[in-house]
Structure formats: C-alpha cells, structure tokens
Amino acid sequence: MGADVHEYENLRRPEGGDQPSGPGTETGVDHEFLELERELTLLFRRARARSGEMARQVHPDLEPAAYGLLQRLEESGPQRATALAAFIGVGKATMSRQLRALEDLGIVARAPDPADGRAWLVDLTETGRSRFRAVRDARRARYVRQMAGWDRAEVAELARLIGRLNSDGEE
C-alpha cells in the first residue's frame, strides 16, 4: 500500500474513542459523516489499486478504468457504446477510445445492432469473457476469505447499503 493509505490509518479513531485523532482533526463537524468520508476514501483508494491489478490480470495492457466496463458487459450483455458511456459516466469520445483499445486487445468486439442496422453493439469476446470471469472469481474468493468471520446477513446488509448509496448517487 502507498504512504497515503498508511497516513490515513493514523487518522482513524482509536479503539473506543469518540473523536478522530491525528493532525488536522476538525471540530464542530458531523463526525459520522466525517468518518464515512474517511472510510470511503480508503475504500476507493484500495479499490482503484485493485482494479489496476485485476485489469492487468485480464490483459497486461488493459487500462484500470476498463475493468468496470468489462464488468458491465458481463452483467448486462451487448450494449451500445452510448449506453456504456452513460452508465460509466464518461463522454462518447472517452468511451470510443476505451472500446478501440479493448478491441485491439481482443477483449471486446462490435457487431451490428439487429434493432437498428446503423448502430453497433459491443460485447465481450469469448477470450475476454473467460479472462474476466477468472479474475472476478479470484476476487470473490478473496472477499470470502477476507470476510470469513462475517455473518452472511452482515454481508447482505453491506451489499444492500452500498447498493443504496450507489442508487442515491445516480440522482
């Protein structure tokens, strides 16, 4: 882990403590939301680092940002580039560049949209799908190991709450 993550760890609340500790501790703030911000920041930093690792496992030349795109295609099947761009939250030009790179690597392919011959659908190739699934399965196994002491209801509750946060963020 990078130094920034270790610096963050020093800002976490001491066991049983009510207030965050460390340099720059703020007073007069909503501590629950401050703690939420800190925990999400750490989670996102780690997730970005792991996305890069997982992307390289799918293909050594794959950009980290493309992993989420592969996940969307795996879950939803063939999609138009505009739908992918909207879901991921990037512009059409960025999506076109990412898709070209994925095509060049043999991870995705385009085919005419049967509903509209002028449009194209993007989908994983068999190679892309099998590589993605292998990496995804390894990641899920890591979650199972990491959360071995958790009750299944706690895991389900965490997934539900993160899903709610994601849904609320779409507004």
Short mmCIF file of N, CA, C and O in Angstrom, two decimals, residues 23-160:
data_model
loop_
_atom_site.label_atom_id
_atom_site.label_comp_id
_atom_site.label_asym_id
_atom_site.label_seq_id
_atom_site.Cartn_x
_atom_site.Cartn_y
_atom_site.Cartn_z
N PRO A 23 -3.27 14.78 13.07
CA PRO A 23 -3.15 16.16 12.62
C PRO A 23 -4.36 16.55 11.78
O PRO A 23 -4.91 15.74 11.05
N GLY A 24 -4.77 17.78 11.90
CA GLY A 24 -5.87 18.28 11.08
C GLY A 24 -7.24 17.83 11.55
O GLY A 24 -8.21 17.95 10.83
N THR A 25 -7.36 17.30 12.78
CA THR A 25 -8.66 16.87 13.29
C THR A 25 -9.57 18.09 13.37
O THR A 25 -9.20 19.12 13.91
N GLU A 26 -10.76 17.94 12.79
CA GLU A 26 -11.70 19.05 12.73
C GLU A 26 -12.64 19.02 13.93
O GLU A 26 -13.01 17.96 14.42
N THR A 27 -13.03 20.21 14.39
CA THR A 27 -14.02 20.30 15.45
C THR A 27 -15.27 20.94 14.88
O THR A 27 -15.22 21.64 13.88
N GLY A 28 -16.41 20.67 15.52
CA GLY A 28 -17.65 21.26 15.07
C GLY A 28 -18.18 20.67 13.77
O GLY A 28 -18.86 21.36 13.04
N VAL A 29 -17.81 19.43 13.48
CA VAL A 29 -18.30 18.80 12.25
C VAL A 29 -19.15 17.60 12.61
O VAL A 29 -19.11 17.11 13.74
N ASP A 30 -19.90 17.15 11.68
CA ASP A 30 -20.73 15.96 11.86
C ASP A 30 -19.80 14.75 11.78
O ASP A 30 -19.41 14.33 10.69
N HIS A 31 -19.43 14.21 12.91
CA HIS A 31 -18.40 13.18 12.96
C HIS A 31 -18.79 11.89 12.24
O HIS A 31 -17.92 11.21 11.71
N GLU A 32 -20.07 11.56 12.19
CA GLU A 32 -20.47 10.35 11.48
C GLU A 32 -20.17 10.49 9.98
O GLU A 32 -19.68 9.55 9.35
N PHE A 33 -20.44 11.67 9.43
CA PHE A 33 -20.17 11.87 8.01
C PHE A 33 -18.68 12.07 7.74
O PHE A 33 -18.18 11.69 6.68
N LEU A 34 -17.97 12.62 8.68
CA LEU A 34 -16.52 12.73 8.56
C LEU A 34 -15.91 11.33 8.54
O LEU A 34 -15.05 11.02 7.70
N GLU A 35 -16.36 10.47 9.43
CA GLU A 35 -15.87 9.08 9.47
C GLU A 35 -16.24 8.35 8.18
O GLU A 35 -15.44 7.60 7.63
N LEU A 36 -17.46 8.58 7.70
CA LEU A 36 -17.89 7.97 6.44
C LEU A 36 -16.97 8.40 5.30
O LEU A 36 -16.53 7.58 4.50
N GLU A 37 -16.67 9.68 5.24
CA GLU A 37 -15.77 10.19 4.20
C GLU A 37 -14.41 9.52 4.27
O GLU A 37 -13.85 9.09 3.25
N ARG A 38 -13.87 9.40 5.47
CA ARG A 38 -12.56 8.78 5.64
C ARG A 38 -12.58 7.32 5.19
O ARG A 38 -11.68 6.85 4.50
N GLU A 39 -13.59 6.59 5.62
CA GLU A 39 -13.67 5.17 5.27
C GLU A 39 -13.88 4.97 3.77
O GLU A 39 -13.28 4.08 3.17
N LEU A 40 -14.74 5.80 3.17
CA LEU A 40 -14.95 5.69 1.72
C LEU A 40 -13.69 6.06 0.95
O LEU A 40 -13.38 5.44 -0.07
N THR A 41 -12.96 7.07 1.41
CA THR A 41 -11.72 7.46 0.76
C THR A 41 -10.74 6.29 0.75
O THR A 41 -10.14 5.98 -0.28
N LEU A 42 -10.59 5.63 1.87
CA LEU A 42 -9.70 4.48 1.95
C LEU A 42 -10.20 3.35 1.04
O LEU A 42 -9.43 2.76 0.29
N LEU A 43 -11.49 3.07 1.10
CA LEU A 43 -12.07 2.03 0.27
C LEU A 43 -11.83 2.32 -1.21
O LEU A 43 -11.42 1.43 -1.97
N PHE A 44 -12.07 3.55 -1.64
CA PHE A 44 -11.90 3.91 -3.05
C PHE A 44 -10.44 3.83 -3.48
O PHE A 44 -10.13 3.40 -4.58
N ARG A 45 -9.52 4.25 -2.61
CA ARG A 45 -8.09 4.15 -2.94
C ARG A 45 -7.69 2.70 -3.15
O ARG A 45 -6.99 2.35 -4.10
N ARG A 46 -8.13 1.87 -2.24
CA ARG A 46 -7.81 0.44 -2.36
C ARG A 46 -8.48 -0.18 -3.58
O ARG A 46 -7.88 -0.99 -4.27
N ALA A 47 -9.72 0.22 -3.83
CA ALA A 47 -10.44 -0.31 -4.99
C ALA A 47 -9.75 0.09 -6.28
O ALA A 47 -9.62 -0.73 -7.21
N ARG A 48 -9.30 1.33 -6.39
CA ARG A 48 -8.58 1.77 -7.60
C ARG A 48 -7.31 0.95 -7.79
O ARG A 48 -7.00 0.52 -8.90
N ALA A 49 -6.57 0.75 -6.72
CA ALA A 49 -5.34 -0.04 -6.82
C ALA A 49 -5.65 -1.47 -7.25
O ALA A 49 -4.99 -2.03 -8.12
N ARG A 50 -6.69 -2.07 -6.68
CA ARG A 50 -7.05 -3.44 -7.03
C ARG A 50 -7.63 -3.53 -8.42
O ARG A 50 -7.42 -4.53 -9.11
N SER A 51 -8.35 -2.49 -8.87
CA SER A 51 -8.87 -2.50 -10.24
C SER A 51 -7.71 -2.55 -11.23
O SER A 51 -7.79 -3.23 -12.24
N GLY A 52 -6.66 -1.83 -10.93
CA GLY A 52 -5.48 -1.87 -11.79
C GLY A 52 -4.87 -3.26 -11.82
O GLY A 52 -4.51 -3.77 -12.89
N GLU A 53 -4.77 -3.89 -10.66
CA GLU A 53 -4.23 -5.25 -10.60
C GLU A 53 -5.11 -6.22 -11.38
O GLU A 53 -4.62 -7.05 -12.14
N MET A 54 -6.42 -6.11 -11.18
CA MET A 54 -7.36 -7.02 -11.86
C MET A 54 -7.36 -6.79 -13.35
O MET A 54 -7.40 -7.74 -14.13
N ALA A 55 -7.30 -5.52 -13.78
CA ALA A 55 -7.24 -5.23 -15.21
C ALA A 55 -6.00 -5.86 -15.83
O ALA A 55 -6.09 -6.48 -16.90
N ARG A 56 -4.86 -5.75 -15.17
CA ARG A 56 -3.63 -6.34 -15.70
C ARG A 56 -3.70 -7.86 -15.73
O ARG A 56 -3.07 -8.50 -16.57
N GLN A 57 -4.48 -8.47 -14.84
CA GLN A 57 -4.66 -9.91 -14.87
C GLN A 57 -5.51 -10.34 -16.06
O GLN A 57 -5.29 -11.41 -16.62
N VAL A 58 -6.47 -9.50 -16.44
CA VAL A 58 -7.26 -9.80 -17.64
C VAL A 58 -6.37 -9.69 -18.86
O VAL A 58 -6.36 -10.56 -19.72
N HIS A 59 -5.58 -8.61 -18.93
CA HIS A 59 -4.60 -8.42 -20.01
C HIS A 59 -3.58 -7.42 -19.52
O HIS A 59 -3.95 -6.37 -18.98
N PRO A 60 -2.28 -7.68 -19.71
CA PRO A 60 -1.25 -6.78 -19.19
C PRO A 60 -1.36 -5.34 -19.70
O PRO A 60 -0.92 -4.42 -19.03
N ASP A 61 -1.97 -5.13 -20.87
CA ASP A 61 -2.07 -3.78 -21.43
C ASP A 61 -3.42 -3.12 -21.17
O ASP A 61 -3.69 -2.05 -21.69
N LEU A 62 -4.25 -3.74 -20.36
CA LEU A 62 -5.59 -3.21 -20.09
C LEU A 62 -5.52 -2.06 -19.10
O LEU A 62 -4.88 -2.17 -18.06
N GLU A 63 -6.20 -0.95 -19.42
CA GLU A 63 -6.25 0.19 -18.51
C GLU A 63 -7.12 -0.15 -17.30
O GLU A 63 -8.14 -0.81 -17.45
N PRO A 64 -6.75 0.31 -16.11
CA PRO A 64 -7.56 0.01 -14.92
C PRO A 64 -9.02 0.43 -15.05
O PRO A 64 -9.91 -0.26 -14.59
N ALA A 65 -9.27 1.57 -15.68
CA ALA A 65 -10.65 2.06 -15.81
C ALA A 65 -11.52 1.13 -16.64
O ALA A 65 -12.74 1.15 -16.52
N ALA A 66 -10.91 0.30 -17.46
CA ALA A 66 -11.68 -0.58 -18.35
C ALA A 66 -12.29 -1.77 -17.60
O ALA A 66 -13.22 -2.39 -18.10
N TYR A 67 -11.80 -2.08 -16.41
CA TYR A 67 -12.32 -3.24 -15.69
C TYR A 67 -13.82 -3.10 -15.41
O TYR A 67 -14.58 -4.05 -15.60
N GLY A 68 -14.26 -1.93 -14.99
CA GLY A 68 -15.68 -1.71 -14.74
C GLY A 68 -16.52 -1.85 -15.99
O GLY A 68 -17.67 -2.31 -15.95
N LEU A 69 -15.96 -1.47 -17.12
CA LEU A 69 -16.63 -1.63 -18.40
C LEU A 69 -16.83 -3.11 -18.73
O LEU A 69 -17.91 -3.52 -19.15
N LEU A 70 -15.81 -3.90 -18.49
CA LEU A 70 -15.92 -5.35 -18.72
C LEU A 70 -16.96 -5.95 -17.79
O LEU A 70 -17.75 -6.82 -18.20
N GLN A 71 -16.99 -5.50 -16.55
CA GLN A 71 -17.97 -5.99 -15.59
C GLN A 71 -19.39 -5.69 -16.07
O GLN A 71 -20.27 -6.54 -16.01
N ARG A 72 -19.60 -4.48 -16.58
CA ARG A 72 -20.93 -4.10 -17.08
C ARG A 72 -21.34 -4.99 -18.26
O ARG A 72 -22.48 -5.45 -18.32
N LEU A 73 -20.42 -5.23 -19.17
CA LEU A 73 -20.74 -6.09 -20.32
C LEU A 73 -21.03 -7.52 -19.88
O LEU A 73 -21.93 -8.16 -20.42
N GLU A 74 -20.29 -8.02 -18.91
CA GLU A 74 -20.52 -9.37 -18.40
C GLU A 74 -21.91 -9.47 -17.78
O GLU A 74 -22.62 -10.45 -17.98
N GLU A 75 -22.30 -8.46 -17.02
CA GLU A 75 -23.59 -8.50 -16.32
C GLU A 75 -24.78 -8.22 -17.23
O GLU A 75 -25.84 -8.79 -17.05
N SER A 76 -24.61 -7.32 -18.20
CA SER A 76 -25.74 -6.85 -18.99
C SER A 76 -25.77 -7.33 -20.42
O SER A 76 -26.76 -7.10 -21.11
N GLY A 77 -24.70 -7.93 -20.88
CA GLY A 77 -24.67 -8.37 -22.27
C GLY A 77 -24.37 -7.23 -23.22
O GLY A 77 -23.97 -6.15 -22.81
N PRO A 78 -24.55 -7.48 -24.51
CA PRO A 78 -24.19 -6.48 -25.53
C PRO A 78 -24.88 -5.14 -25.27
O PRO A 78 -26.05 -5.08 -24.90
N GLN A 79 -24.11 -4.08 -25.46
CA GLN A 79 -24.60 -2.72 -25.21
C GLN A 79 -24.10 -1.80 -26.32
O GLN A 79 -23.05 -2.03 -26.90
N ARG A 80 -24.85 -0.74 -26.54
CA ARG A 80 -24.37 0.33 -27.42
C ARG A 80 -23.32 1.13 -26.66
O ARG A 80 -23.39 1.26 -25.43
N ALA A 81 -22.39 1.70 -27.39
CA ALA A 81 -21.33 2.50 -26.76
C ALA A 81 -21.92 3.67 -25.99
O ALA A 81 -21.42 4.02 -24.91
N THR A 82 -22.98 4.27 -26.50
CA THR A 82 -23.58 5.41 -25.80
C THR A 82 -24.18 4.98 -24.46
O THR A 82 -24.09 5.72 -23.48
N ALA A 83 -24.77 3.79 -24.41
CA ALA A 83 -25.32 3.29 -23.14
C ALA A 83 -24.20 3.00 -22.15
O ALA A 83 -24.33 3.29 -20.95
N LEU A 84 -23.11 2.44 -22.64
CA LEU A 84 -21.96 2.18 -21.77
C LEU A 84 -21.38 3.48 -21.23
O LEU A 84 -21.06 3.58 -20.04
N ALA A 85 -21.24 4.48 -22.10
CA ALA A 85 -20.70 5.77 -21.67
C ALA A 85 -21.58 6.39 -20.59
O ALA A 85 -21.08 6.91 -19.59
N ALA A 86 -22.90 6.33 -20.78
CA ALA A 86 -23.82 6.89 -19.80
C ALA A 86 -23.74 6.14 -18.47
O ALA A 86 -23.72 6.76 -17.40
N PHE A 87 -23.66 4.82 -18.52
CA PHE A 87 -23.59 4.04 -17.29
C PHE A 87 -22.30 4.31 -16.53
O PHE A 87 -22.32 4.50 -15.31
N ILE A 88 -21.18 4.34 -17.24
CA ILE A 88 -19.88 4.54 -16.60
C ILE A 88 -19.70 6.00 -16.19
O ILE A 88 -18.99 6.31 -15.23
N GLY A 89 -20.35 6.91 -16.92
CA GLY A 89 -20.23 8.33 -16.60
C GLY A 89 -19.08 9.02 -17.30
O GLY A 89 -18.42 9.88 -16.73
N VAL A 90 -18.84 8.62 -18.56
CA VAL A 90 -17.80 9.26 -19.36
C VAL A 90 -18.41 9.73 -20.68
O VAL A 90 -19.52 9.33 -21.04
N GLY A 91 -17.69 10.56 -21.39
CA GLY A 91 -18.15 11.06 -22.68
C GLY A 91 -18.00 10.01 -23.78
O GLY A 91 -17.30 9.00 -23.62
N LYS A 92 -18.66 10.28 -24.90
CA LYS A 92 -18.61 9.35 -26.03
C LYS A 92 -17.19 9.18 -26.56
O LYS A 92 -16.80 8.08 -26.94
N ALA A 93 -16.43 10.27 -26.60
CA ALA A 93 -15.06 10.19 -27.12
C ALA A 93 -14.19 9.29 -26.24
O ALA A 93 -13.42 8.46 -26.74
N THR A 94 -14.33 9.44 -24.92
CA THR A 94 -13.57 8.60 -23.99
C THR A 94 -13.97 7.13 -24.16
O THR A 94 -13.12 6.25 -24.19
N MET A 95 -15.28 6.89 -24.27
CA MET A 95 -15.75 5.52 -24.44
C MET A 95 -15.24 4.93 -25.75
O MET A 95 -14.80 3.78 -25.78
N SER A 96 -15.27 5.70 -26.82
CA SER A 96 -14.77 5.20 -28.11
C SER A 96 -13.30 4.82 -28.02
O SER A 96 -12.89 3.77 -28.54
N ARG A 97 -12.52 5.65 -27.34
CA ARG A 97 -11.09 5.36 -27.19
C ARG A 97 -10.89 4.07 -26.39
O ARG A 97 -10.09 3.21 -26.77
N GLN A 98 -11.64 3.91 -25.28
CA GLN A 98 -11.52 2.69 -24.47
C GLN A 98 -11.94 1.47 -25.26
O GLN A 98 -11.28 0.42 -25.18
N LEU A 99 -13.02 1.57 -26.00
CA LEU A 99 -13.50 0.42 -26.77
C LEU A 99 -12.53 0.03 -27.87
O LEU A 99 -12.31 -1.16 -28.12
N ARG A 100 -11.93 1.03 -28.54
CA ARG A 100 -10.92 0.72 -29.56
C ARG A 100 -9.75 -0.05 -28.95
O ARG A 100 -9.28 -1.04 -29.52
N ALA A 101 -9.30 0.40 -27.79
CA ALA A 101 -8.19 -0.28 -27.12
C ALA A 101 -8.58 -1.71 -26.75
O ALA A 101 -7.79 -2.65 -26.93
N LEU A 102 -9.81 -1.90 -26.25
CA LEU A 102 -10.27 -3.24 -25.88
C LEU A 102 -10.42 -4.14 -27.11
O LEU A 102 -10.14 -5.33 -27.05
N GLU A 103 -10.86 -3.56 -28.21
CA GLU A 103 -10.95 -4.33 -29.46
C GLU A 103 -9.57 -4.76 -29.93
O GLU A 103 -9.38 -5.91 -30.33
N ASP A 104 -8.63 -3.83 -29.87
CA ASP A 104 -7.25 -4.14 -30.29
C ASP A 104 -6.65 -5.27 -29.46
O ASP A 104 -5.82 -6.04 -29.96
N LEU A 105 -7.06 -5.37 -28.19
CA LEU A 105 -6.55 -6.43 -27.31
C LEU A 105 -7.34 -7.73 -27.47
O LEU A 105 -6.98 -8.74 -26.86
N GLY A 106 -8.40 -7.71 -28.25
CA GLY A 106 -9.21 -8.91 -28.44
C GLY A 106 -10.15 -9.22 -27.29
O GLY A 106 -10.64 -10.34 -27.16
N ILE A 107 -10.43 -8.22 -26.45
CA ILE A 107 -11.27 -8.40 -25.26
C ILE A 107 -12.75 -8.17 -25.59
O ILE A 107 -13.62 -8.83 -25.05
N VAL A 108 -13.04 -7.21 -26.48
CA VAL A 108 -14.41 -6.95 -26.90
C VAL A 108 -14.47 -6.94 -28.43
O VAL A 108 -13.45 -6.81 -29.11
N ALA A 109 -15.70 -7.07 -28.93
CA ALA A 109 -15.94 -6.99 -30.37
C ALA A 109 -17.24 -6.23 -30.59
O ALA A 109 -18.12 -6.22 -29.72
N ARG A 110 -17.35 -5.62 -31.75
CA ARG A 110 -18.58 -4.90 -32.12
C ARG A 110 -19.31 -5.72 -33.17
O ARG A 110 -18.70 -6.36 -34.01
N ALA A 111 -20.64 -5.63 -33.11
CA ALA A 111 -21.50 -6.28 -34.11
C ALA A 111 -22.68 -5.36 -34.38
O ALA A 111 -23.08 -4.59 -33.51
N PRO A 112 -23.24 -5.42 -35.59
CA PRO A 112 -24.39 -4.57 -35.89
C PRO A 112 -25.55 -4.85 -34.94
O PRO A 112 -25.79 -5.99 -34.55
N ASP A 113 -26.25 -3.79 -34.56
CA ASP A 113 -27.42 -3.90 -33.69
C ASP A 113 -28.58 -4.40 -34.54
O ASP A 113 -28.97 -3.74 -35.50
N PRO A 114 -29.14 -5.56 -34.21
CA PRO A 114 -30.23 -6.09 -35.02
C PRO A 114 -31.47 -5.19 -35.00
O PRO A 114 -32.27 -5.20 -35.93
N ALA A 115 -31.62 -4.37 -33.96
CA ALA A 115 -32.77 -3.47 -33.86
C ALA A 115 -32.57 -2.20 -34.70
O ALA A 115 -33.53 -1.51 -35.02
N ASP A 116 -31.32 -1.87 -35.03
CA ASP A 116 -31.02 -0.66 -35.79
C ASP A 116 -29.70 -0.89 -36.52
O ASP A 116 -28.62 -0.81 -35.92
N GLY A 117 -29.77 -1.21 -37.79
CA GLY A 117 -28.58 -1.54 -38.57
C GLY A 117 -27.53 -0.46 -38.64
O GLY A 117 -26.39 -0.73 -39.01
N ARG A 118 -27.90 0.78 -38.27
CA ARG A 118 -26.91 1.87 -38.28
C ARG A 118 -26.06 1.87 -37.01
O ARG A 118 -25.01 2.50 -36.97
N ALA A 119 -26.53 1.20 -35.98
CA ALA A 119 -25.84 1.21 -34.68
C ALA A 119 -25.06 -0.09 -34.48
O ALA A 119 -25.29 -1.08 -35.17
N TRP A 120 -24.16 -0.05 -33.52
CA TRP A 120 -23.32 -1.20 -33.19
C TRP A 120 -23.50 -1.57 -31.74
O TRP A 120 -23.72 -0.70 -30.88
N LEU A 121 -23.40 -2.85 -31.46
CA LEU A 121 -23.40 -3.35 -30.08
C LEU A 121 -22.00 -3.84 -29.75
O LEU A 121 -21.31 -4.42 -30.60
N VAL A 122 -21.60 -3.63 -28.52
CA VAL A 122 -20.30 -4.06 -28.02
C VAL A 122 -20.53 -5.22 -27.06
O VAL A 122 -21.45 -5.17 -26.24
N ASP A 123 -19.73 -6.25 -27.16
CA ASP A 123 -19.83 -7.38 -26.24
C ASP A 123 -18.44 -7.95 -26.00
O ASP A 123 -17.51 -7.73 -26.78
N LEU A 124 -18.32 -8.71 -24.92
CA LEU A 124 -17.07 -9.41 -24.64
C LEU A 124 -16.86 -10.51 -25.67
O LEU A 124 -17.81 -11.17 -26.09
N THR A 125 -15.62 -10.72 -26.06
CA THR A 125 -15.28 -11.88 -26.87
C THR A 125 -15.22 -13.08 -25.93
O THR A 125 -15.22 -12.92 -24.70
N GLU A 126 -15.15 -14.27 -26.46
CA GLU A 126 -15.02 -15.45 -25.59
C GLU A 126 -13.75 -15.36 -24.76
O GLU A 126 -13.75 -15.70 -23.58
N THR A 127 -12.66 -14.91 -25.37
CA THR A 127 -11.41 -14.74 -24.63
C THR A 127 -11.58 -13.71 -23.52
O THR A 127 -11.17 -13.93 -22.39
N GLY A 128 -12.19 -12.57 -23.86
CA GLY A 128 -12.42 -11.53 -22.86
C GLY A 128 -13.29 -12.02 -21.73
O GLY A 128 -13.02 -11.75 -20.55
N ARG A 129 -14.35 -12.75 -22.08
CA ARG A 129 -15.27 -13.26 -21.05
C ARG A 129 -14.55 -14.26 -20.13
O ARG A 129 -14.68 -14.17 -18.91
N SER A 130 -13.80 -15.18 -20.68
CA SER A 130 -13.15 -16.19 -19.83
C SER A 130 -12.07 -15.55 -18.96
O SER A 130 -11.95 -15.89 -17.77
N ARG A 131 -11.33 -14.60 -19.49
CA ARG A 131 -10.31 -13.92 -18.68
C ARG A 131 -10.97 -13.10 -17.57
O ARG A 131 -10.51 -13.11 -16.43
N PHE A 132 -12.03 -12.37 -17.92
CA PHE A 132 -12.73 -11.56 -16.93
C PHE A 132 -13.29 -12.44 -15.82
O PHE A 132 -13.14 -12.14 -14.64
N ARG A 133 -13.93 -13.54 -16.18
CA ARG A 133 -14.54 -14.42 -15.17
C ARG A 133 -13.49 -15.01 -14.23
O ARG A 133 -13.73 -15.14 -13.03
N ALA A 134 -12.34 -15.37 -14.77
CA ALA A 134 -11.28 -15.93 -13.92
C ALA A 134 -10.83 -14.91 -12.88
O ALA A 134 -10.67 -15.23 -11.70
N VAL A 135 -10.66 -13.66 -13.31
CA VAL A 135 -10.23 -12.60 -12.39
C VAL A 135 -11.35 -12.29 -11.38
O VAL A 135 -11.10 -12.14 -10.18
N ARG A 136 -12.58 -12.20 -11.86
CA ARG A 136 -13.72 -11.93 -10.98
C ARG A 136 -13.87 -13.03 -9.94
O ARG A 136 -14.08 -12.76 -8.76
N ASP A 137 -13.74 -14.28 -10.34
CA ASP A 137 -13.87 -15.39 -9.40
C ASP A 137 -12.77 -15.35 -8.34
O ASP A 137 -13.03 -15.62 -7.16
N ALA A 138 -11.56 -14.99 -8.74
CA ALA A 138 -10.47 -14.86 -7.77
C ALA A 138 -10.74 -13.72 -6.80
O ALA A 138 -10.47 -13.84 -5.60
N ARG A 139 -11.31 -12.63 -7.30
CA ARG A 139 -11.64 -11.50 -6.42
C ARG A 139 -12.73 -11.90 -5.43
O ARG A 139 -12.63 -11.61 -4.24
N ARG A 140 -13.74 -12.61 -5.89
CA ARG A 140 -14.80 -13.05 -4.98
C ARG A 140 -14.24 -14.00 -3.93
O ARG A 140 -14.64 -13.94 -2.76
N ALA A 141 -13.33 -14.86 -4.30
CA ALA A 141 -12.71 -15.77 -3.33
C ALA A 141 -11.94 -14.97 -2.28
O ALA A 141 -11.95 -15.33 -1.09
N ARG A 142 -11.32 -13.88 -2.70
CA ARG A 142 -10.61 -13.01 -1.74
C ARG A 142 -11.59 -12.38 -0.77
O ARG A 142 -11.33 -12.29 0.42
N TYR A 143 -12.77 -11.93 -1.27
CA TYR A 143 -13.79 -11.38 -0.38
C TYR A 143 -14.25 -12.43 0.63
O TYR A 143 -14.44 -12.12 1.80
N VAL A 144 -14.44 -13.65 0.15
CA VAL A 144 -14.89 -14.72 1.05
C VAL A 144 -13.86 -14.94 2.16
O VAL A 144 -14.22 -15.05 3.33
N ARG A 145 -12.58 -14.96 1.79
CA ARG A 145 -11.53 -15.13 2.81
C ARG A 145 -11.48 -13.93 3.75
O ARG A 145 -11.39 -14.09 4.97
N GLN A 146 -11.55 -12.73 3.19
CA GLN A 146 -11.45 -11.51 3.98
C GLN A 146 -12.61 -11.39 4.96
O GLN A 146 -12.45 -10.91 6.08
N MET A 147 -13.79 -11.85 4.57
CA MET A 147 -14.98 -11.69 5.39
C MET A 147 -15.43 -13.02 6.01
O MET A 147 -16.59 -13.18 6.36
N ALA A 148 -14.51 -13.93 6.18
CA ALA A 148 -14.84 -15.26 6.70
C ALA A 148 -15.51 -15.19 8.06
O ALA A 148 -16.35 -16.02 8.38
N GLY A 149 -15.17 -14.20 8.86
CA GLY A 149 -15.76 -14.07 10.18
C GLY A 149 -17.08 -13.32 10.19
O GLY A 149 -17.68 -13.15 11.25
N TRP A 150 -17.54 -12.89 9.05
CA TRP A 150 -18.79 -12.14 8.96
C TRP A 150 -19.95 -13.12 8.81
O TRP A 150 -19.85 -14.14 8.13
N ASP A 151 -21.06 -12.76 9.40
CA ASP A 151 -22.31 -13.49 9.18
C ASP A 151 -22.81 -13.15 7.77
O ASP A 151 -22.63 -12.02 7.31
N ARG A 152 -23.44 -14.10 7.11
CA ARG A 152 -23.99 -13.86 5.76
C ARG A 152 -24.96 -12.67 5.76
O ARG A 152 -25.02 -11.92 4.78
N ALA A 153 -25.71 -12.49 6.82
CA ALA A 153 -26.65 -11.37 6.91
C ALA A 153 -25.89 -10.03 6.91
O ALA A 153 -26.37 -9.05 6.34
N GLU A 154 -24.71 -10.00 7.53
CA GLU A 154 -23.91 -8.78 7.53
C GLU A 154 -23.40 -8.47 6.13
O GLU A 154 -23.39 -7.31 5.70
N VAL A 155 -22.97 -9.50 5.42
CA VAL A 155 -22.51 -9.31 4.04
C VAL A 155 -23.66 -8.79 3.18
O VAL A 155 -23.49 -7.84 2.41
N ALA A 156 -24.83 -9.40 3.33
CA ALA A 156 -26.00 -8.96 2.57
C ALA A 156 -26.37 -7.53 2.92
O ALA A 156 -26.73 -6.73 2.03
N GLU A 157 -26.29 -7.16 4.20
CA GLU A 157 -26.61 -5.80 4.62
C GLU A 157 -25.61 -4.80 4.05
O GLU A 157 -26.00 -3.72 3.60
N LEU A 158 -24.33 -5.15 4.05
CA LEU A 158 -23.32 -4.28 3.46
C LEU A 158 -23.61 -4.07 1.97
O LEU A 158 -23.58 -2.94 1.48
N ALA A 159 -23.90 -5.15 1.26
CA ALA A 159 -24.22 -5.04 -0.17
C ALA A 159 -25.45 -4.17 -0.38
O ALA A 159 -25.49 -3.33 -1.29
N ARG A 160 -26.46 -4.35 0.46
CA ARG A 160 -27.68 -3.55 0.34
C ARG A 160 -27.39 -2.07 0.56
O ARG A 160 -27.84 -1.21 -0.20
#
